[in-house]
Amino acid sequence: MEMKRYRYTLTLVLFAITFIALGQTQQELDSFNMDRVDLTQNGMLVLGSWAVGNMVTSGFLMQQTTGETRYFHQMNVMWNVVNAGIAGYGYFSLGEGVGLTLAETLAEQTDIENILLINAGLDVLYVAGGAGLMYYGNTRETINERSVGFGKSIILQGAFLLAFDLGFYYFQADHRWDNPWLEEHVAESYVGPTGFGVTFNLD
């Protein structure tokens, strides 16, 4: 009888400890994810501000210039219509970041960091493509002003996006580095017959 009572008491104590640990972990996860959402929204505000500034400035100057310079501003406007759309969607499509599990949190963080690195690679291609377009326009018998103007614009936009994506990646990674507890709660991951699993360290 005493042994049963001891086991029952021990079970309740272990359950209480586990419940408290999980509650603390969820609070940490919610705080981490809400900060990530805020950081991402701030990034979208930077991108959106660049886009609006380009559309307004180049939209005005496009009407005041001709030739290569006009094409430069024309591409700035067209390019930043896309940037504005991405910024708007990225800002308003984010959830609050509350209630995610540890596995979901790690997946969300990994996804955004990987996307930014992939984008940075694409940005290098944009700059190279713009340089190629400029070279093509300047090596014609008659200079192709549209190719040169478009090329200059693409170089500018690609260079900005490269700086933006690398800077944004740094801030996202720094956010993860500032929260080392995140991965400390993961004891190990495994793949079994029923799928992928993660075991948690609640110490």
Short mmCIF file of C-alpha atoms in Angstrom, two decimals:
data_model
loop_
_atom_site.label_atom_id
_atom_site.label_comp_id
_atom_site.label_asym_id
_atom_site.label_seq_id
_atom_site.Cartn_x
_atom_site.Cartn_y
_atom_site.Cartn_z
CA MET A 1 0.00 0.00 0.00
CA GLU A 2 2.81 2.38 0.96
CA MET A 3 4.63 1.52 -2.29
CA LYS A 4 1.54 2.35 -4.38
CA ARG A 5 1.11 5.66 -2.54
CA TYR A 6 4.80 6.46 -3.15
CA ARG A 7 4.49 5.68 -6.87
CA TYR A 8 1.33 7.77 -7.12
CA THR A 9 2.98 10.73 -5.39
CA LEU A 10 6.10 10.40 -7.55
CA THR A 11 3.95 10.33 -10.70
CA LEU A 12 2.17 13.53 -9.66
CA VAL A 13 5.46 15.26 -8.89
CA LEU A 14 6.97 14.25 -12.24
CA PHE A 15 3.81 15.36 -14.05
CA ALA A 16 3.89 18.74 -12.29
CA ILE A 17 7.58 19.24 -13.10
CA THR A 18 6.99 18.33 -16.74
CA PHE A 19 3.95 20.62 -16.98
CA ILE A 20 5.87 23.57 -15.50
CA ALA A 21 8.86 22.95 -17.78
CA LEU A 22 6.65 22.74 -20.85
CA GLY A 23 4.88 25.95 -19.82
CA GLN A 24 8.16 27.77 -19.45
CA THR A 25 9.34 26.42 -22.79
CA GLN A 26 6.14 27.59 -24.52
CA GLN A 27 6.56 31.08 -23.08
CA GLU A 28 10.11 31.19 -24.41
CA LEU A 29 8.95 29.93 -27.81
CA ASP A 30 6.16 32.50 -28.01
CA SER A 31 8.55 35.30 -27.09
CA PHE A 32 11.12 34.11 -29.63
CA ASN A 33 8.53 33.77 -32.41
CA MET A 34 6.89 37.12 -31.72
CA ASP A 35 10.31 38.77 -31.89
CA ARG A 36 10.98 36.97 -35.18
CA VAL A 37 7.67 38.23 -36.58
CA ASP A 38 8.49 41.80 -35.49
CA LEU A 39 11.93 41.53 -37.07
CA THR A 40 10.45 40.23 -40.31
CA GLN A 41 7.81 42.96 -40.42
CA ASN A 42 10.50 45.60 -39.90
CA GLY A 43 12.41 44.09 -42.80
CA MET A 44 9.33 44.31 -45.00
CA LEU A 45 8.91 47.96 -44.00
CA VAL A 46 12.48 48.65 -45.15
CA LEU A 47 11.85 46.91 -48.47
CA GLY A 48 8.51 48.67 -48.89
CA SER A 49 10.03 52.07 -48.14
CA TRP A 50 12.73 51.49 -50.75
CA ALA A 51 10.07 50.44 -53.25
CA VAL A 52 7.79 53.42 -52.64
CA GLY A 53 10.72 55.85 -52.68
CA ASN A 54 11.91 54.47 -56.01
CA MET A 55 8.46 54.52 -57.57
CA VAL A 56 7.79 58.11 -56.52
CA THR A 57 11.24 59.49 -57.39
CA SER A 58 11.78 57.60 -60.63
CA GLY A 59 8.14 57.99 -61.61
CA PHE A 60 8.64 61.76 -61.49
CA LEU A 61 12.10 61.80 -63.10
CA MET A 62 10.98 59.47 -65.87
CA GLN A 63 8.74 62.26 -67.13
CA GLN A 64 11.58 64.81 -67.01
CA THR A 65 14.30 62.85 -68.83
CA THR A 66 14.96 61.13 -72.14
CA GLY A 67 17.10 58.37 -73.58
CA GLU A 68 19.18 56.12 -71.34
CA THR A 69 18.23 58.01 -68.16
CA ARG A 70 14.53 57.69 -68.89
CA TYR A 71 14.90 53.93 -69.36
CA PHE A 72 16.84 53.75 -66.10
CA HIS A 73 13.96 55.34 -64.19
CA GLN A 74 11.40 53.30 -66.09
CA MET A 75 12.99 50.03 -64.95
CA ASN A 76 13.26 51.37 -61.39
CA VAL A 77 9.50 51.88 -61.34
CA MET A 78 8.68 48.48 -62.85
CA TRP A 79 11.11 46.63 -60.58
CA ASN A 80 9.78 48.26 -57.43
CA VAL A 81 6.16 47.55 -58.21
CA VAL A 82 7.19 43.93 -57.64
CA ASN A 83 9.19 44.84 -54.52
CA ALA A 84 6.19 46.69 -53.10
CA GLY A 85 3.96 43.67 -53.70
CA ILE A 86 6.44 41.34 -51.98
CA ALA A 87 6.82 43.72 -49.03
CA GLY A 88 3.07 44.11 -48.61
CA TYR A 89 2.38 40.39 -48.80
CA GLY A 90 5.29 39.59 -46.50
CA TYR A 91 4.14 42.11 -43.91
CA PHE A 92 0.45 41.25 -43.79
CA SER A 93 0.68 37.47 -44.24
CA LEU A 94 2.65 36.94 -41.02
CA GLY A 95 0.82 35.46 -38.07
CA GLU A 96 1.38 36.44 -34.46
CA GLY A 97 3.87 33.62 -33.92
CA VAL A 98 2.05 32.35 -30.82
CA GLY A 99 1.45 28.68 -30.04
CA LEU A 100 4.12 27.15 -32.28
CA THR A 101 5.87 24.02 -31.08
CA LEU A 102 9.64 23.75 -30.82
CA ALA A 103 9.82 21.79 -34.07
CA GLU A 104 7.62 24.35 -35.85
CA THR A 105 9.71 27.20 -34.45
CA LEU A 106 12.94 25.66 -35.70
CA ALA A 107 11.33 25.02 -39.10
CA GLU A 108 10.09 28.62 -39.41
CA GLN A 109 13.48 30.04 -38.43
CA THR A 110 15.36 27.73 -40.79
CA ASP A 111 13.00 28.52 -43.67
CA ILE A 112 13.41 32.29 -43.47
CA GLU A 113 17.20 32.07 -43.14
CA ASN A 114 17.43 29.72 -46.13
CA ILE A 115 15.13 31.91 -48.23
CA LEU A 116 17.30 34.95 -47.54
CA LEU A 117 20.48 33.11 -48.54
CA ILE A 118 18.85 31.84 -51.75
CA ASN A 119 17.65 35.37 -52.50
CA ALA A 120 21.18 36.70 -51.98
CA GLY A 121 22.41 34.25 -54.62
CA LEU A 122 19.71 35.45 -57.01
CA ASP A 123 20.70 39.06 -56.30
CA VAL A 124 24.22 38.34 -57.53
CA LEU A 125 22.69 37.02 -60.75
CA TYR A 126 20.61 40.19 -61.08
CA VAL A 127 23.74 42.35 -60.83
CA ALA A 128 25.56 40.15 -63.34
CA GLY A 129 22.56 40.25 -65.67
CA GLY A 130 22.39 44.03 -65.44
CA ALA A 131 26.10 44.29 -66.23
CA GLY A 132 25.63 41.99 -69.20
CA LEU A 133 22.74 44.10 -70.47
CA MET A 134 24.84 47.25 -70.16
CA TYR A 135 27.71 45.61 -72.01
CA TYR A 136 25.36 44.50 -74.78
CA GLY A 137 23.90 47.99 -75.14
CA ASN A 138 27.30 49.69 -75.22
CA THR A 139 28.84 47.35 -77.81
CA ARG A 140 26.25 47.85 -80.54
CA GLU A 141 27.18 49.92 -83.57
CA THR A 142 24.59 52.37 -82.30
CA ILE A 143 24.37 52.41 -78.51
CA ASN A 144 21.17 50.76 -77.35
CA GLU A 145 19.98 53.27 -74.76
CA ARG A 146 17.22 51.05 -73.45
CA SER A 147 19.61 48.16 -72.73
CA VAL A 148 22.09 50.47 -71.03
CA GLY A 149 19.43 52.23 -68.95
CA PHE A 150 17.71 48.99 -67.96
CA GLY A 151 21.08 47.42 -67.16
CA LYS A 152 22.09 50.26 -64.84
CA SER A 153 18.77 50.02 -63.03
CA ILE A 154 19.03 46.25 -62.58
CA ILE A 155 22.55 46.62 -61.18
CA LEU A 156 21.29 49.20 -58.67
CA GLN A 157 18.26 47.16 -57.64
CA GLY A 158 20.23 43.93 -57.44
CA ALA A 159 22.93 45.57 -55.31
CA PHE A 160 20.32 46.96 -52.91
CA LEU A 161 18.58 43.60 -52.62
CA LEU A 162 21.91 41.85 -52.02
CA ALA A 163 22.71 44.23 -49.16
CA PHE A 164 19.14 43.93 -47.86
CA ASP A 165 19.03 40.11 -47.93
CA LEU A 166 22.47 39.68 -46.35
CA GLY A 167 21.70 42.28 -43.68
CA PHE A 168 18.29 40.75 -43.02
CA TYR A 169 19.89 37.29 -42.78
CA TYR A 170 22.41 38.59 -40.24
CA PHE A 171 19.68 40.03 -38.03
CA GLN A 172 17.62 36.82 -38.24
CA ALA A 173 20.65 34.64 -37.44
CA ASP A 174 21.67 37.00 -34.64
CA HIS A 175 18.19 36.62 -33.17
CA ARG A 176 18.73 32.84 -33.11
CA TRP A 177 22.24 33.18 -31.66
CA ASP A 178 20.88 35.41 -28.89
CA ASN A 179 18.56 32.56 -27.84
CA PRO A 180 20.84 29.53 -27.32
CA TRP A 181 18.20 27.89 -25.14
CA LEU A 182 16.25 27.12 -28.31
CA GLU A 183 18.44 24.25 -29.41
CA GLU A 184 19.39 23.30 -25.85
CA HIS A 185 15.86 21.94 -25.44
CA VAL A 186 16.42 19.52 -28.31
CA ALA A 187 18.12 16.40 -26.98
CA GLU A 188 18.09 14.49 -30.27
CA SER A 189 16.10 13.94 -33.42
CA TYR A 190 15.41 10.62 -35.01
CA VAL A 191 13.67 8.96 -37.93
CA GLY A 192 11.62 5.94 -37.07
CA PRO A 193 9.00 3.74 -38.73
CA THR A 194 6.28 6.20 -37.77
CA GLY A 195 8.09 9.27 -39.09
CA PHE A 196 10.31 12.04 -37.79
CA GLY A 197 10.57 12.72 -34.10
CA VAL A 198 12.29 14.99 -31.63
CA THR A 199 13.07 14.24 -28.01
CA PHE A 200 13.18 17.16 -25.59
CA ASN A 201 15.55 17.97 -22.78
CA LEU A 202 13.55 19.70 -20.05
CA ASP A 203 16.40 20.15 -17.57
#
